XYZ file of C-alpha atoms in Angstrom:
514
model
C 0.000 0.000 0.000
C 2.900 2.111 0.951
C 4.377 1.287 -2.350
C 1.751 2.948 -4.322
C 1.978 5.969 -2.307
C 5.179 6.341 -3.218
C 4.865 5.503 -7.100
C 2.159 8.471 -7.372
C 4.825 11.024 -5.357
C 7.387 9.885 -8.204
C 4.715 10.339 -10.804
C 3.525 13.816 -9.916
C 6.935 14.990 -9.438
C 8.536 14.092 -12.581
C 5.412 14.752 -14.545
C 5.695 18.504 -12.836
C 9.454 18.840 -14.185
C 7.905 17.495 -17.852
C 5.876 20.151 -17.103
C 8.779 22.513 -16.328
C 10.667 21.715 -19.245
C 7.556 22.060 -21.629
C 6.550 25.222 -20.400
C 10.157 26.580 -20.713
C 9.859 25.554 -24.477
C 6.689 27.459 -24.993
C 8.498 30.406 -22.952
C 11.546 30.248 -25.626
C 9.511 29.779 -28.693
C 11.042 33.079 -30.352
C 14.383 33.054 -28.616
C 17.101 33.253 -31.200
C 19.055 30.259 -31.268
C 17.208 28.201 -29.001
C 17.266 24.556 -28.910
C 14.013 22.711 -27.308
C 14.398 20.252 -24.518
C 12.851 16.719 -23.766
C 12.347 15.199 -20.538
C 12.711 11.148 -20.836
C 11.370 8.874 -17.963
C 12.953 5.579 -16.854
C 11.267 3.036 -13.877
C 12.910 3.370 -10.902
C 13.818 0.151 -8.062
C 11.621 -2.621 -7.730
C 11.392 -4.789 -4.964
C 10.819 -8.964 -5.590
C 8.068 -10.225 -3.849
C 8.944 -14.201 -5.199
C 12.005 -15.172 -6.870
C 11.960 -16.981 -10.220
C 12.700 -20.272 -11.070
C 12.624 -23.053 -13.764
C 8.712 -23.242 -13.156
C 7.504 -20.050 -12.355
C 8.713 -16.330 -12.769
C 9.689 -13.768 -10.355
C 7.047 -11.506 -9.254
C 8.417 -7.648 -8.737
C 6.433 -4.393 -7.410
C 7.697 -1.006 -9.175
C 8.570 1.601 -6.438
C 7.593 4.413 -9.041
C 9.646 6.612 -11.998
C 12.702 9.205 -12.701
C 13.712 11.665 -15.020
C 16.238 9.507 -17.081
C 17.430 12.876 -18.817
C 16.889 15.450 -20.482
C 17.632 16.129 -23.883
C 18.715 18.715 -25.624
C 17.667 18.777 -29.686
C 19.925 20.048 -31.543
C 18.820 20.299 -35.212
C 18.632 23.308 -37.020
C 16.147 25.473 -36.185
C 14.279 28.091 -39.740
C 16.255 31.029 -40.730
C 14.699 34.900 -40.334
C 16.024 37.529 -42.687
C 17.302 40.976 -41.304
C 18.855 42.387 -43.350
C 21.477 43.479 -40.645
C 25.372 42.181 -41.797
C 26.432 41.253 -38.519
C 23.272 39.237 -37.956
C 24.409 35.825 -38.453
C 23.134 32.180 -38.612
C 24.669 28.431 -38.226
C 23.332 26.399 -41.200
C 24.359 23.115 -40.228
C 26.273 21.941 -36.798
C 28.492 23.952 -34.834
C 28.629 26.525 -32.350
C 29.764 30.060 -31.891
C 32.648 30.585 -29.440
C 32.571 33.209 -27.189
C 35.157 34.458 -24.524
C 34.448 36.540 -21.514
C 36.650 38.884 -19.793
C 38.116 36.189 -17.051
C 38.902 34.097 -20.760
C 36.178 31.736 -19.723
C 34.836 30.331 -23.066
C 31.367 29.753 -24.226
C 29.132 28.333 -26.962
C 26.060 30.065 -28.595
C 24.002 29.417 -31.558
C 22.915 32.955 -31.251
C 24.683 35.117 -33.821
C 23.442 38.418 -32.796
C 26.664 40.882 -32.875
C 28.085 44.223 -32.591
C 30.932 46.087 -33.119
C 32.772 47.730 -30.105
C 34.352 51.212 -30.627
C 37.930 49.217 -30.888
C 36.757 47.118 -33.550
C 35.904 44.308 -31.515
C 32.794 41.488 -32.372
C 30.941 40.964 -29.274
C 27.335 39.499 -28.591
C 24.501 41.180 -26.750
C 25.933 40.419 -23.105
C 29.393 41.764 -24.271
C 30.659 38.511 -24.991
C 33.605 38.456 -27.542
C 33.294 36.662 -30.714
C 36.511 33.875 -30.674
C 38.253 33.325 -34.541
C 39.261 29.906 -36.252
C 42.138 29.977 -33.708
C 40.447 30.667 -30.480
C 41.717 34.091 -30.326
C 39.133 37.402 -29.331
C 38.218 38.623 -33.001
C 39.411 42.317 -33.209
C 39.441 43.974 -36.780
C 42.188 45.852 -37.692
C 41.623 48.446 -40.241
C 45.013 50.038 -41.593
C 43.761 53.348 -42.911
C 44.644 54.375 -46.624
C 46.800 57.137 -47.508
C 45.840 60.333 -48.712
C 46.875 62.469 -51.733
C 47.363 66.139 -52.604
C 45.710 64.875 -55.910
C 47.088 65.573 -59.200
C 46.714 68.688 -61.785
C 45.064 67.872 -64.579
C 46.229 69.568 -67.809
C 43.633 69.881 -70.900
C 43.938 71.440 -74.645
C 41.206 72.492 -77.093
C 41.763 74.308 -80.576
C 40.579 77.140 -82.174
C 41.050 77.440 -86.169
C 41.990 81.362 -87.793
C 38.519 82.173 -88.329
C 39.016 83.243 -85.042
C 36.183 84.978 -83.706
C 33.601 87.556 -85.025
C 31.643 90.303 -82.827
C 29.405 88.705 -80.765
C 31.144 85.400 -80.839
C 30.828 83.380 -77.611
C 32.900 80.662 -75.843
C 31.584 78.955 -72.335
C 34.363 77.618 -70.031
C 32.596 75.446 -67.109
C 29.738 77.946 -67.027
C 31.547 81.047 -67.725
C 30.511 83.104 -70.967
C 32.892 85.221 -72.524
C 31.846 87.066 -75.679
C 34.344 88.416 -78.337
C 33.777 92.319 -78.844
C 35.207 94.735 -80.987
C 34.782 97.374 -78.374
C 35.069 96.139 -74.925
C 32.226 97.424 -72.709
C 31.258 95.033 -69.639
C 32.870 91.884 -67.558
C 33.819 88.556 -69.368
C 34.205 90.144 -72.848
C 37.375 90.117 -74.748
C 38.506 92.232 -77.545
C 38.787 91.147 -81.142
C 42.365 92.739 -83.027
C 41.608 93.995 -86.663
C 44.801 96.273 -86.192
C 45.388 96.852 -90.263
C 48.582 97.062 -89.466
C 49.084 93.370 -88.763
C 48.613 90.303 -90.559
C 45.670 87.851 -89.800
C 47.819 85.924 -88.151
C 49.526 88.448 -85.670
C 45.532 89.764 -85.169
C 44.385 86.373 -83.636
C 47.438 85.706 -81.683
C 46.225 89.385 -79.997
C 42.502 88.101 -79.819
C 43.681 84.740 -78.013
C 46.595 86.676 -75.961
C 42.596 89.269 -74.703
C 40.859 85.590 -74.323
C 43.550 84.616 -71.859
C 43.320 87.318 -69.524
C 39.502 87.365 -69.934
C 39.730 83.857 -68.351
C 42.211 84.384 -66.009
C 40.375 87.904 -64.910
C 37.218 86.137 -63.978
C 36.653 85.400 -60.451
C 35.390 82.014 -60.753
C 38.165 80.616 -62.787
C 41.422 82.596 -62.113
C 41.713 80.430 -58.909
C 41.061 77.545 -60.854
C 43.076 77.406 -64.212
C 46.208 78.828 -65.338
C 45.431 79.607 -69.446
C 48.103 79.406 -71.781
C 47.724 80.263 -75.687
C 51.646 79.828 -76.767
C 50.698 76.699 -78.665
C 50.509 78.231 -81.748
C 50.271 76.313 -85.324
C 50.832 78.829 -88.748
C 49.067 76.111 -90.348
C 50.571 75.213 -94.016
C 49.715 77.185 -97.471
C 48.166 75.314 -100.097
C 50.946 75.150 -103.652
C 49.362 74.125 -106.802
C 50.953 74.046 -109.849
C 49.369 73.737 -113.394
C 51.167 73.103 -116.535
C 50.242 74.008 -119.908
C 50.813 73.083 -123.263
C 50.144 74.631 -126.949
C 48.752 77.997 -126.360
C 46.127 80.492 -125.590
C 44.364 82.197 -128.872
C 41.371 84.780 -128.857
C 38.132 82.998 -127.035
C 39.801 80.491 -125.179
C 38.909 80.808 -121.335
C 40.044 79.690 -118.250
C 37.461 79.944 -115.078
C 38.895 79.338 -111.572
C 36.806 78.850 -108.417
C 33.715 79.791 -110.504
C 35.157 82.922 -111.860
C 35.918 82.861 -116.226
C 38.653 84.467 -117.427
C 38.898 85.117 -121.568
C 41.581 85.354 -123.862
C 41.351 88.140 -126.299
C 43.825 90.019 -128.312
C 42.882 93.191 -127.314
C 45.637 95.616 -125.325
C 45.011 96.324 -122.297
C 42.247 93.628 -121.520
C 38.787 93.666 -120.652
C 37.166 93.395 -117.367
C 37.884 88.919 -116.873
C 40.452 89.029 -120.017
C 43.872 88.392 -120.302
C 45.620 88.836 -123.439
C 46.844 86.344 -125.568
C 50.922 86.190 -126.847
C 52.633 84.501 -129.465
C 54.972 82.880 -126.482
C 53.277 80.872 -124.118
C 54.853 82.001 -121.214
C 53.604 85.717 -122.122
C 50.260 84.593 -122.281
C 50.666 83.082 -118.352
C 51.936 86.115 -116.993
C 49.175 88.124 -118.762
C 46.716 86.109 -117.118
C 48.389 86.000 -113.798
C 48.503 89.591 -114.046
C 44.596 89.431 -114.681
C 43.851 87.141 -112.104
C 45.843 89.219 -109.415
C 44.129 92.652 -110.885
C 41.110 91.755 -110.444
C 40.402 91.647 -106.379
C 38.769 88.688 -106.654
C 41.212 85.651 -105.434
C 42.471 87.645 -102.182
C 43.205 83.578 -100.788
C 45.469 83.463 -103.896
C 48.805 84.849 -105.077
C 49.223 83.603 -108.635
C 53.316 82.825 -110.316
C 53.739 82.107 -113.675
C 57.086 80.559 -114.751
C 58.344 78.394 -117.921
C 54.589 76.894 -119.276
C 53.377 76.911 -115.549
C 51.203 78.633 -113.207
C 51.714 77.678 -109.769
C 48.534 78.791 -107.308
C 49.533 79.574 -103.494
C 47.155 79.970 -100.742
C 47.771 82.746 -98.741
C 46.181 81.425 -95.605
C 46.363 77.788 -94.966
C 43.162 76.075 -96.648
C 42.541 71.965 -97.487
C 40.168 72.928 -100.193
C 42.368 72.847 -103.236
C 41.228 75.918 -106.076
C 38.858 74.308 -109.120
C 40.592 75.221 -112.449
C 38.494 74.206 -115.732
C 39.338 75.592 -119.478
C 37.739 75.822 -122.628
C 39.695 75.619 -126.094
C 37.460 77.858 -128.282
C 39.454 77.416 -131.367
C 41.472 74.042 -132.185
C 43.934 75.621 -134.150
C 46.099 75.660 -131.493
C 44.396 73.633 -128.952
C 45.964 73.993 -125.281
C 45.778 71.488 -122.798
C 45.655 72.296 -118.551
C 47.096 69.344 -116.329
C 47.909 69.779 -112.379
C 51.383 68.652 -111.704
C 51.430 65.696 -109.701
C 54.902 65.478 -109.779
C 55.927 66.540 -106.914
C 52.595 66.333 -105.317
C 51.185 69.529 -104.700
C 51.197 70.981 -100.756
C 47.751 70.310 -99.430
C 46.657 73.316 -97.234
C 46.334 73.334 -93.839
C 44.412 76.125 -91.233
C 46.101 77.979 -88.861
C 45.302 76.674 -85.376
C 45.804 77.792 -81.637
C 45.571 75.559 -78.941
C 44.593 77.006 -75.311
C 46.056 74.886 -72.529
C 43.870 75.059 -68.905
C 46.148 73.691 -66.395
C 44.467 73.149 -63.208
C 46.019 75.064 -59.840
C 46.098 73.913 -56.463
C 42.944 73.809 -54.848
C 40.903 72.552 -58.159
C 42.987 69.623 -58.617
C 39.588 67.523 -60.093
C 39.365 64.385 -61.822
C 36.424 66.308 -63.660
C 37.501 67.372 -67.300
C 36.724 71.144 -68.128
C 33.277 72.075 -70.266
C 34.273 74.040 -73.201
C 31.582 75.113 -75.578
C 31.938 77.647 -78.600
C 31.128 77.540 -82.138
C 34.985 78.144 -82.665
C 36.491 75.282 -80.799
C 37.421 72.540 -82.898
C 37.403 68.923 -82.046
C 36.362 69.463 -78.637
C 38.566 69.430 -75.023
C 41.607 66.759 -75.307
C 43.074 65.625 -71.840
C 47.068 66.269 -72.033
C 47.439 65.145 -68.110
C 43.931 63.533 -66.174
C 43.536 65.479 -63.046
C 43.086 63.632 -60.045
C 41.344 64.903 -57.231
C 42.710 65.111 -53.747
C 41.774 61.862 -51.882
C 41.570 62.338 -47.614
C 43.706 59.596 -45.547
C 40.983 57.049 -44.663
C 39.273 56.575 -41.432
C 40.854 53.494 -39.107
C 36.985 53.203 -38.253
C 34.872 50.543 -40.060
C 32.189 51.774 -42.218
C 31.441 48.911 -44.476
C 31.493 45.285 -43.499
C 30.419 41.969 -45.032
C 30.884 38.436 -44.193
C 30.854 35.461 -46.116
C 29.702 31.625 -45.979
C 33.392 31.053 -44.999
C 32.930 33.315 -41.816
C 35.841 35.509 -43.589
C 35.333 39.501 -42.979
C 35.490 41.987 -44.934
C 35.608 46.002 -44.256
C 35.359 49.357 -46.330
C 34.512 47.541 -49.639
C 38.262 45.566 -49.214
C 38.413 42.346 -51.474
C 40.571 40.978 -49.103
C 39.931 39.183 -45.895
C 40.544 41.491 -42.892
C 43.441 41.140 -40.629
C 40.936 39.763 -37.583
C 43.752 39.024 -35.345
C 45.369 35.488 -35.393
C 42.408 33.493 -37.096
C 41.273 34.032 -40.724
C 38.202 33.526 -40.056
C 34.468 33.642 -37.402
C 35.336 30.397 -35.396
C 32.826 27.309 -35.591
C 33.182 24.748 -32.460
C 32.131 21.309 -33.495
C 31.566 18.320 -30.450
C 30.839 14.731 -31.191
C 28.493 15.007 -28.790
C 26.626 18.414 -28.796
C 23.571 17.122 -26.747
C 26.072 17.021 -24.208
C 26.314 20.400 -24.121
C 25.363 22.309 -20.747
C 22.980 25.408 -20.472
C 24.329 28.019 -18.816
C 21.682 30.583 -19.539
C 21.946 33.697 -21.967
C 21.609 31.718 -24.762
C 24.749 29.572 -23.817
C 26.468 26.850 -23.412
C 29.497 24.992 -21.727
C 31.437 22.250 -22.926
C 31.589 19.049 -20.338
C 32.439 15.722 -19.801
C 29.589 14.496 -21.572
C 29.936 16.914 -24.663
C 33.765 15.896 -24.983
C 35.918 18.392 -25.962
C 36.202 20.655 -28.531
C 37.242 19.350 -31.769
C 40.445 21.226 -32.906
C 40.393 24.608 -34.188
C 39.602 24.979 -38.002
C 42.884 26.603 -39.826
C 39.633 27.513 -43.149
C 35.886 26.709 -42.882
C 36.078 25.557 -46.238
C 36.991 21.922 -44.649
C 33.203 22.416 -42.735
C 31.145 23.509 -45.414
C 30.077 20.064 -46.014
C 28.610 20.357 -42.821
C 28.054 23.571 -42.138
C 28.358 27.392 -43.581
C 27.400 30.879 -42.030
C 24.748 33.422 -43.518
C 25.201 36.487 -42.880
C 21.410 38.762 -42.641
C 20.296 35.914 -40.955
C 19.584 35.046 -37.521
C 18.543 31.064 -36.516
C 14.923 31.009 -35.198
C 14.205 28.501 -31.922
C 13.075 25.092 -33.167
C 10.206 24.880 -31.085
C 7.959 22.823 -32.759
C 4.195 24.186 -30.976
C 1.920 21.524 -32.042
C 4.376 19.117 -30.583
C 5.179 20.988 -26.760
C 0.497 21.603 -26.748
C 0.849 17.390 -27.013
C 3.356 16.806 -24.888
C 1.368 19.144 -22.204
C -1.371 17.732 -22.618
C -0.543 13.836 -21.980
C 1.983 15.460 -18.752
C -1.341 17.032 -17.729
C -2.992 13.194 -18.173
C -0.055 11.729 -16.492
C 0.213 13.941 -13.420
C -3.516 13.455 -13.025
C -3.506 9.522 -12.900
C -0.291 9.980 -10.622
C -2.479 11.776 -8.527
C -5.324 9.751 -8.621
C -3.239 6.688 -7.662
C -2.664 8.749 -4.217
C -6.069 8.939 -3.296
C -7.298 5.646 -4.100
C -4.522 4.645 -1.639
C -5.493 6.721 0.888
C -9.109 5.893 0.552
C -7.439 1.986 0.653
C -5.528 2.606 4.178
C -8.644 4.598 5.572
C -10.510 1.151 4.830
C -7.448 -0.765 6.414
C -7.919 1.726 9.703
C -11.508 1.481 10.356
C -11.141 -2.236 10.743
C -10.692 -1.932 14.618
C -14.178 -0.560 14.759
């Protein structure tokens, strides 16, 4: 009877720590990490009423239950997005390693960390994250090194047309305007001295650009302007070569413009006259063609059956020379000499160098915009711009699956101390683990002890691999802990109920003596 008593006390208790362990589940149902716990039973010492033998077997009263154990499951729990680098999850075995300030170690499956001010990965408790080698993680950042930057030195070209009144050229914003009478800010005046040739006239127009620009207040500090780069360009020498000669009616037109031959002394308006030598007859009409104002690009030389065409200002448009033979009594033929090759023109050019100052070093190429610029703004040197020394401070980091770190958009690991890497503890025996609250645990006895140190998680990732954004949700399983309460409700009830049958049983036993 006593027996029984007993048996029920074992029943309710252990059914209560079920209990205990069930409702600490439900408790830890969103706790990060967790891992959910399982009480086993065993049947406790039993006393033998009547031994066995060959003809009968033993007969044996139960004195009641224990807790056998309780286990700690261990399998991956679902993984929650964050968004938040240093937010990081276990997928597959293993265990962070944390280190307190005594150097006490610890194991979490909780990967919620910071970053101290010294660059240090702890947890929420202040806990420091341990590398690949057991050693505290601390980042070291090695700050880059500044520079003053570099000037940058850039060219653009303007052709001898030059510029006419009201002609405009924009430098990063700035408008100047070409004048022939300088009246207000940011114009510049265009030289038509008489006195000078075209050419010395828009070296004087380039020489009033320059100190335009370097008058203005938003770009004297920034450029230094020079206009010394000066190309004469290259005149245009044709030479045409002629054969038989010229009689009355035969014409010659040149750019569009007809010359005649006539026989008349002096000539016509667009005559030359004709001569019983050939070389006469050139002259005349060189004569002509220079009388007449109307070829100012030219300057015409005859010489021994030729007349040789040179451009006064450099032009790559060589002149258009056509003739008619009106009478074929003496028929004349025109032919360009190609032997030597006649000297192609080429236009007189000036190239303005901006040369950035100190200050306005810029990797940023000047804006140059005028109707006069030709082939647009050429980079000479690239300008760089200054660059501060970097921060020692972390302000990018990301992790990979390796549990390697990376800071400030490096491609290289970062120096982390003496590991290379976030270190993963792995136990034969991880149910042997011990809770020591806070989300940790201890190694014992039970758990064995660590298995060594990792030198690259790339020999775990067949079992396991860190991602980073993620945190490991508790692997609670509801619909299985509302079960289990429900038959430890069941059980601590018939445990109870076995009590007070039994005391109903000895009340019987005591009113006897009545």
């Amino acid at each position: 009877m006593i027996r029984s008593l007993y048996s029920g006390v074992s029943g309710m208790k252990n059914h209560q720590i079920r209990m205990d362990v069930v409702g600490n589940n439900i408790a830890n149902v969103n706790t990060t990490g967790y891992k959910s716990g399982r009480v086993n039973f065993e049947d406790t010492l039993y006393q033998t009423i009547r031994s066995g033998d060959e003809s009968k077997n033993a007969a044996q009263v139960g004195t009641g239950m224990s807790v056998s154990g309780i286990t700690n499951d261990f399998t991956t729990g679902p993984s929650q997005s964050t968004g938040r680098t240093l937010d990081l999850a276990i997928d597959g075995n293993g265990m962070f390693v944390l280190q307190n300030d005594k150097g006490e170690r610890f194991l979490s499956r909780d990967g919620i960390f910071y970053l101290t001010e010294d660059n240090r990965l702890v947890n929420s408790n202040g806990l420091r994250v341990c590398d690949n080698k057991g050693e505290e993680i601390r980042i070291n950042v090695t700050p880059t090194p500044g520079s003053n930057g570099t000037a940058g030195k850039y060219e653009f070209a303007i052709d001898s047309t030059g510029f006419a009144d009201g002609d405009t050229i924009t430098i990063d914003g700035v408008q100047f305007t070409a004048v022939n009478n300088v009246l207000n800010d940011n114009e510049f005046k265009i030289s038509n001295d008489s006195t000078k040739t075209i050419l010395e006239n828009f070296k004087i127009t380039l020489e009033n650009l320059k100190s335009a620009i370097e008058g203005n207040a938003d770009l004297k500090d920034k450029y230094s302007v020079n206009t010394d780069n000066f190309d004469p360009g290259v005149q245009g020498v044709y030479a045409y070569k002629f054969t038989g000669n010229f009689e009355a009616g035969d014409s010659i037109t040149i750019d569009g413009e007809e010359f005649v031959a006539t026989g008349n002394t002096p000539p016509g308006d667009h005559e030359f006259t004709t001569d019983a030598s050939l070389d006469n007859a050139i002259a005349n009409l060189a004569s002509a063609l220079s009388a007449s104002g109307l070829f100012d690009n030219y300057v015409f030389t005859p010489s021994a059956g030729t007349l040789t065409i040179t451009q006064n200002v450099g032009d790559p448009v060589a002149p258009t020379v056509d003739f008619e033979d009106k009478d074929t009594t003496t028929p004349i033929n025109i032919d360009r000499v190609e032997t030597p090759p006649p000297t192609i023109g080429v236009a007189p050019e000036a190239k303005i160098t901006l040369s950035q100052q100190s200050g306005y070093y810029s990797s940023l190429r000047p804006t140059v915009q005028s109707g006069a610029v030709t082939g647009g703004v050429t980079t000479i040197t690239p300008g760089e711009s200054p660059v501060p020394p970097g921060s020692s401070k972390i302000t990018s980091i990301i992790i990979d699956e390796q549990g390697k770190i990376y800071v400030n958009g490096s491609s290289t690991p970062a120096d982390i101390g003496g590991g290379e890497s976030i270190g993963i503890a792995m136990f034969n025996n991880f149910e042997g683990l011990e809770r020591v609250g806070e989300n940790l645990y201890r190694e014992t006895p039970s758990s064995g002890e660590e298995l060594s140190n990792y030198t690259d998680m790339t020999t775990l990732n067949a079992d396991c691999k860190i991602n980073s954004c993620y945190l490991e949700m508790s692997n609670v399983n509801l619909t299985d802990e509302f079960t289990n309460m429900i038959t430890t409700q069941r059980g601590y009830q018939a445990s109870a109920r076995t009590i007070t049958v039994s005391d109903t049983m000895l009340e019987e036993l005591l009113n006897l003596k009545r």
